[in-house]
């Protein structure tokens, strides 16, 4: 019995190991496929986000550059405009007003630079700052949304970020007399980029041909240290300093350079965070299937052991033993019912055969007894006849013989 139980447990253990291995391999393969697809999808989303950022920023720059170029052309469309602007730099506002009025009276088109600046801000509400630098002047004209008429400031005190530059070409000498710098509101383009989930680890920077920064965007996952690393590399003019970064550079037709910068360590963490739920789901699924399989086999093993023990008890002589019918309605429940019915029928056959054997033995005894009684009587009478002869009683001997013959 112990050998059978041990063999059964070994068989179930082997089945559990086999099915657990099969399930584990299937779950691992499925999880690997899902992880691979997820990583490739994330890489594709990231690449698409880079392309989207480059396209959107490029469109914004082209639009802003076109606005700046048109305004610069407008400022130099008349040969008297640049001298008028130079007069603004050299005179007080009163003297400059009188100068502009006198020029218009003499037949020249009326040109008043602060008014031109105000009209420009009115026509382009996305402009945040306008800066005008003349090569012949030490001061710089600066106008903002708060002060569209502008004012003059020392060049050292003027700082402007993310500006689009347009040269002021003198129509007479065809030389550059100054530079017009316009800064545009970049909040809308940054908002659009931030809505793309894949741009969270990206830094997007745009540099002009003069290596001036025209645009910068940092995703939500970009740290201060990563921003400092990029700023140091740009300041040094050596992008090779970004060893742990993936840098994509594209030259725009406008002459600007768009760079997308991605920290590899951050990308690895994001990928791990992206696939970690799949790994955890795979582990939970594997654990659940393995536990369910083990519990199922354990229940079946217990039920089958009950059936085997009952059969062994019957084989040991206890014909009244039966398999308990408290098993769940499964195939083993049906098997137990069939075994109980078979044991009942076998018990009835054994009882019938036993009764038949007893009846047969009784009949044989009676038949033997019926055979023994006449022989016993004949032998007794023969003994009496022989005794009569020995006693010299022939008449008695003849009578006994006649009686025996009669019987």
C-alpha positions as MATLAB code, in Angstrom:
seq = 'XXXXXXXXXXXXXXXXXXXXXXXXXXXXXXXXXXXXXXXXXXXXXXXXXXXXXXXXXXXXXXXXXXXXXXXXXXXXXXXXXXXXXXXXXXXXXXXXXXXXXXXXXXXXXXXXXXXXXXXXXXXXXXXXXXXXXXXXXXXXXXXXXXXXXXXXXXXXXXXXXXXXXXXXXXXXXXXXXXXXXXXXXXXXXXXXXXXXXXXXXXXXXXXXXXXXXXXXXXXXXXXXXXXXXXXXXXXXXXXXXXXXXXXXXXXXXXXXXXXXXXXXXXXXXXXXXXXXXXXXXXXXXXXXXXXXXXXXXXXXXXXXXXXXXXXXXXXXXXXXXXXXXXXXXXXXXXXXXXXXXXXXXXXXXXXXXXXXXXXXXXXXXXXXXXXXXXXXXXXXXXXXXXXXXXXXXXXXXXXXXXXXXXX';
ca = [
       0.000    0.000    0.000;
       2.822    2.402    0.847;
       4.526    1.586   -2.427;
       1.338    2.307   -4.361;
       0.804    5.580   -2.492;
       4.401    6.597   -3.087;
       4.157    5.706   -6.782;
       0.937    7.705   -7.119;
       2.406   10.747   -5.394;
       5.477   10.524   -7.617;
       3.248   10.318  -10.679;
       1.233   13.367   -9.609;
       4.423   15.261   -8.749;
       5.749   14.497  -12.219;
       2.508   15.697  -13.825;
       2.532   18.865  -11.743;
       6.136   19.583  -12.748;
       5.372   18.856  -16.400;
       2.277   21.043  -16.602;
       3.908   23.787  -14.511;
       6.853   23.798  -16.912;
       4.533   24.002  -19.922;
       2.515   26.840  -18.374;
       5.678   28.667  -17.324;
       7.163   28.449  -20.814;
       3.913   29.675  -22.394;
       3.541   32.579  -19.948;
       7.203   33.572  -20.332;
       6.955   33.458  -24.124;
       3.721   35.471  -24.123;
       5.180   38.010  -21.687;
       8.361   38.279  -23.761;
       6.336   38.903  -26.913;
       4.229   41.564  -25.177;
       7.347   43.224  -23.728;
       9.089   43.219  -27.108;
       6.043   44.686  -28.831;
       5.659   47.248  -26.038;
       9.308   48.342  -26.285;
       9.124   48.613  -30.062;
       5.886   50.563  -29.801;
       7.445   52.899  -27.234;
      10.523   53.389  -29.446;
       8.251   54.125  -32.396;
       6.251   56.596  -30.292;
       9.461   58.251  -29.141;
      10.779   58.506  -32.694;
       7.449   59.897  -33.831;
       7.534   62.392  -30.966;
      10.997   63.544  -32.058;
       9.812   63.967  -35.641;
       6.666   65.745  -34.454;
       8.712   68.114  -32.310;
      11.072   68.865  -35.189;
       8.203   69.462  -37.627;
       6.163   71.650  -35.269;
       9.150   73.676  -34.131;
      10.320   74.011  -37.725;
       6.918   75.301  -38.796;
       6.870   77.759  -35.910;
      10.361   79.012  -36.749;
       9.568   79.387  -40.432;
       6.432   81.344  -39.601;
       8.202   83.583  -37.099;
      11.186   84.069  -39.371;
       8.858   85.080  -42.169;
       7.217   87.659  -39.899;
      10.598   89.048  -38.837;
      11.876   89.152  -42.419;
       8.751   90.928  -43.655;
       8.996   93.543  -40.929;
      12.704   94.071  -41.620;
      11.932   94.467  -45.333;
       9.154   96.890  -44.495;
      11.522   98.946  -42.374;
      14.035   99.233  -45.231;
      11.538   99.483  -48.108;
      12.050  103.225  -48.261;
      15.486  104.807  -48.370;
      14.360  107.357  -45.794;
      13.297  104.823  -43.145;
      16.737  103.883  -41.865;
      17.876  107.539  -41.565;
      14.658  108.232  -39.692;
      15.384  105.359  -37.264;
      18.933  106.648  -36.760;
      17.465  110.076  -35.999;
      15.278  108.409  -33.346;
      18.401  106.994  -31.701;
      20.187  110.378  -31.742;
      17.322  112.707  -30.753;
      14.840  113.247  -27.998;
      11.292  112.109  -28.636;
      10.187  115.734  -29.197;
      12.896  116.493  -31.698;
      12.219  113.180  -33.449;
       8.494  113.974  -33.736;
       9.283  117.308  -35.299;
      11.743  115.579  -37.632;
       9.115  113.056  -38.785;
       6.541  115.840  -39.384;
       9.015  117.956  -41.343;
       9.927  114.996  -43.537;
       6.272  114.303  -44.315;
       5.679  117.962  -45.145;
       8.600  117.898  -47.549;
       6.913  115.058  -49.452;
       8.446  111.946  -47.850;
       6.153  109.244  -46.463;
       5.392  109.777  -42.788;
       7.509  107.384  -40.750;
       7.526  107.480  -36.960;
       9.432  104.526  -35.479;
       7.543  104.165  -32.127;
       4.272  104.131  -34.081;
       5.623  101.459  -36.421;
       6.587   99.393  -33.399;
       3.123   99.743  -31.844;
       1.413   98.743  -35.079;
       3.660   95.695  -35.334;
       2.643   94.528  -31.845;
      -0.995   95.170  -32.699;
      -0.779   93.062  -35.852;
       1.173   90.249  -34.168;
      -0.069   89.541  -30.678;
       2.249   86.518  -30.353;
       5.297   88.827  -30.292;
       6.668   89.309  -26.778;
       9.730   91.471  -27.413;
      11.222   93.472  -30.253;
      14.828   94.568  -30.201;
      16.547   96.809  -32.742;
      20.316   97.158  -32.878;
      22.003   99.623  -35.247;
      25.664   99.112  -35.963;
      26.253  102.835  -35.679;
      24.611  103.156  -32.243;
      25.629  102.153  -28.729;
      22.101  101.903  -27.469;
      19.435   99.324  -28.239;
      15.753   99.854  -28.885;
      13.557   97.491  -26.891;
       9.752   97.193  -27.117;
       7.508   94.714  -25.324;
       3.834   93.896  -25.046;
       3.694   96.108  -21.957;
       5.506   98.952  -23.762;
       4.926   98.539  -27.510;
       6.260  102.072  -28.202;
       9.597  100.986  -26.819;
      12.559  102.850  -25.408;
      16.348  103.007  -25.716;
      18.597  101.089  -23.304;
      22.337  100.554  -22.973;
      23.393   97.502  -24.969;
      24.941   95.822  -21.914;
      21.602   95.916  -20.079;
      19.594   94.282  -22.846;
      19.099   90.518  -22.731;
      16.844   88.685  -25.103;
      16.270   84.924  -25.317;
      14.754   82.831  -28.063;
      14.871   85.622  -30.648;
      14.483   85.434  -34.407;
      16.981   87.727  -36.098;
      16.534   89.554  -39.372;
      19.179   91.853  -40.875;
      18.372   95.432  -41.906;
      19.768   95.771  -45.438;
      20.372   99.302  -46.649;
      18.699   99.526  -50.034;
      21.262  102.069  -51.242;
      24.546  100.507  -50.108;
      23.207   96.920  -49.794;
      25.074   96.671  -46.517;
      23.738   95.536  -43.180;
      23.001   98.555  -41.001;
      21.501   96.666  -38.059;
      19.723   93.629  -36.741;
      16.071   93.235  -35.865;
      15.440   90.620  -33.143;
      11.932   89.441  -32.382;
      10.911   87.106  -29.582;
       7.646   85.212  -29.933;
       5.398   83.623  -27.352;
       6.404   79.951  -27.277;
       3.898   78.790  -24.668;
       1.487   77.383  -27.264;
       4.059   75.245  -29.041;
       5.398   74.052  -25.695;
       1.891   73.183  -24.573;
       1.358   71.168  -27.736;
       4.628   69.316  -27.238;
       3.905   68.610  -23.575;
       0.596   66.977  -24.538;
       2.523   64.288  -26.419;
       3.294   61.649  -23.790;
       6.448   60.445  -25.541;
       8.078   63.910  -25.320;
       8.352   63.744  -21.513;
      12.049   62.683  -21.548;
      12.994   64.958  -24.459;
      14.855   68.235  -24.643;
      14.368   70.214  -27.830;
      16.690   73.104  -28.645;
      16.965   75.294  -31.735;
      20.142   77.213  -32.620;
      20.569   79.819  -35.320;
      23.442   80.032  -37.765;
      25.037   82.520  -35.379;
      24.708   79.880  -32.635;
      22.018   81.852  -30.819;
      19.378   79.894  -28.981;
      15.983   80.412  -30.622;
      13.883   77.812  -28.818;
      14.103   75.432  -25.887;
      11.694   72.814  -24.563;
      12.164   70.343  -21.698;
       9.742   67.491  -21.064;
       8.253   66.756  -17.666;
      10.745   63.971  -16.953;
      13.822   66.071  -17.720;
      15.770   66.867  -14.547;
      17.661   70.035  -13.674;
      20.960   68.182  -14.008;
      20.104   67.069  -17.536;
      19.251   70.644  -18.458;
      22.576   71.805  -17.028;
      24.447   69.114  -18.971;
      22.891   70.288  -22.226;
      23.530   73.950  -21.423;
      27.199   73.242  -20.670;
      27.612   71.353  -23.946;
      25.948   74.149  -25.918;
      28.020   76.812  -24.169;
      31.209   74.881  -24.886;
      30.089   74.197  -28.448;
      30.928   70.527  -28.016;
      27.992   68.126  -28.136;
      30.386   65.208  -27.581;
      30.308   66.139  -23.911;
      26.852   64.530  -23.791;
      28.184   60.969  -23.569;
      25.130   59.492  -21.870;
      22.713   61.201  -24.235;
      21.191   60.405  -27.582;
      21.295   63.521  -29.763;
      19.367   63.888  -33.017;
      20.257   66.888  -35.178;
      18.383   68.211  -38.183;
      19.261   71.211  -40.295;
      16.239   73.237  -41.369;
      15.977   74.995  -44.701;
      15.821   78.302  -42.838;
      19.340   77.752  -41.541;
      18.310   76.883  -38.007;
      19.419   73.645  -36.373;
      16.940   71.570  -34.351;
      18.333   69.144  -31.814;
      16.449   66.586  -29.729;
      18.367   65.350  -26.700;
      17.441   62.221  -24.761;
      19.191   60.903  -21.659;
      19.871   57.168  -22.072;
      19.580   56.406  -18.343;
      16.240   58.180  -18.194;
      15.124   56.295  -21.300;
      16.106   52.996  -19.666;
      14.113   53.853  -16.540;
      11.110   54.853  -18.620;
      11.279   51.631  -20.624;
      11.565   49.601  -17.424;
       8.627   51.493  -15.983;
       6.751   50.898  -19.232;
       7.312   47.113  -19.279;
       7.308   46.537  -15.512;
       3.485   46.229  -15.366;
       3.705   43.556  -18.076;
       6.373   41.680  -16.123;
       4.344   41.888  -12.920;
       1.229   40.783  -14.796;
       3.141   37.833  -16.236;
       4.455   36.844  -12.797;
       0.983   37.140  -11.255;
      -0.496   35.086  -14.090;
       2.232   32.466  -13.738;
       1.805   32.288   -9.971;
      -1.984   32.094  -10.272;
      -1.927   29.352  -12.904;
       0.729   27.355  -11.032;
      -1.150   27.657   -7.729;
      -4.456   26.726   -9.356;
      -2.830   23.753  -11.076;
      -1.213   22.589   -7.833;
      -4.467   22.909   -5.877;
      -6.387   21.068   -8.603;
      -3.917   18.191   -8.713;
      -3.778   18.089   -4.951;
      -7.587   17.727   -4.734;
      -7.567   15.039   -7.399;
      -4.736   13.244   -5.654;
      -6.636   13.263   -2.352;
      -9.809   11.973   -4.002;
      -7.949    9.304   -5.937;
      -6.111    8.217   -2.771;
      -9.500    7.795   -1.083;
     -10.693    5.563   -3.923;
      -7.480    3.490   -3.918;
      -7.589    3.069   -0.119;
     -11.184    1.853   -0.304;
     -10.342   -0.681   -3.007;
      -7.370   -1.879   -0.957;
      -9.609   -2.277    2.102;
     -12.025   -4.412    0.092;
      -9.163   -6.518   -1.230;
      -8.008   -7.072    2.391;
     -11.348   -8.731    3.193;
     -13.656   -5.952    4.296;
     -16.361   -6.429    1.688;
     -18.593   -3.790    3.290;
     -16.132   -0.921    2.636;
     -17.325    1.737    0.186;
     -15.852    4.893   -1.371;
     -17.178    8.034    0.409;
     -19.596    9.902   -1.866;
     -18.770   13.348   -0.443;
     -16.538   14.041   -3.453;
     -17.349   16.969   -5.660;
     -19.418   16.203   -8.762;
     -16.460   15.525  -11.011;
     -15.284   12.586  -13.058;
     -13.871   11.078   -9.839;
     -17.317   11.337   -8.275;
     -18.708    9.318  -11.185;
     -15.824    6.851  -10.863;
     -16.472    6.460   -7.132;
     -20.162    5.777   -7.775;
     -19.269    3.157  -10.385;
     -16.769    1.478   -8.025;
     -19.316    1.387   -5.207;
     -21.894   -0.190   -7.542;
     -19.308   -2.721   -8.708;
     -18.326   -3.587   -5.123;
     -22.001   -4.060   -4.173;
     -22.563   -6.370   -7.132;
     -19.378   -8.325   -6.374;
     -20.487   -8.660   -2.756;
     -23.870  -10.022   -3.879;
     -22.199  -12.513   -6.220;
     -19.849  -13.653   -3.492;
     -22.787  -14.127   -1.079;
     -24.736  -16.082   -3.699;
     -21.754  -18.306   -4.456;
     -21.214  -18.867   -0.722;
     -24.872  -19.894   -0.237;
     -24.647  -22.220   -3.206;
     -21.504  -23.801   -1.788;
     -23.247  -24.414    1.582;
     -26.293  -25.955   -0.109;
     -24.043  -28.179   -2.178;
     -22.155  -29.356    0.888;
     -25.462  -30.157    2.693;
     -26.687  -32.147   -0.262;
     -23.448  -34.074   -0.429;
     -23.656  -34.828    3.281;
     -27.184  -36.110    2.989;
     -26.334  -38.214   -0.008;
     -23.350  -39.663    1.807;
     -25.488  -40.311    4.840;
     -28.084  -42.000    2.677;
     -25.321  -44.239    1.326;
     -23.824  -44.973    4.722;
     -27.060  -46.089    6.542;
     -27.928  -49.231    4.410;
     -24.360  -50.479    4.485;
     -24.231  -50.067    8.231;
     -27.481  -52.073    8.664;
     -26.305  -54.845    6.313;
     -22.983  -55.158    8.062;
     -24.706  -55.339   11.450;
     -27.096  -58.091   10.338;
     -24.235  -60.001    8.766;
     -22.351  -59.791   12.041;
     -25.444  -61.189   13.899;
     -25.798  -64.026   11.356;
     -22.132  -64.946   11.733;
     -22.514  -64.886   15.508;
     -25.547  -67.195   15.227;
     -23.626  -69.676   13.139;
     -20.804  -69.677   15.613;
     -23.375  -70.341   18.326;
     -24.711  -73.301   16.334;
     -28.021  -71.566   15.714;
     -28.594  -72.154   12.042;
     -32.250  -71.288   12.196;
     -31.481  -67.867   13.665;
     -28.778  -67.351   11.078;
     -31.213  -68.127    8.256;
     -33.781  -65.734    9.693;
     -31.184  -62.898    9.915;
     -29.991  -63.598    6.390;
     -33.514  -63.553    5.069;
     -34.147  -60.236    6.827;
     -30.954  -58.711    5.404;
     -31.838  -59.888    1.951;
     -35.245  -58.347    2.374;
     -33.708  -55.010    3.285;
];
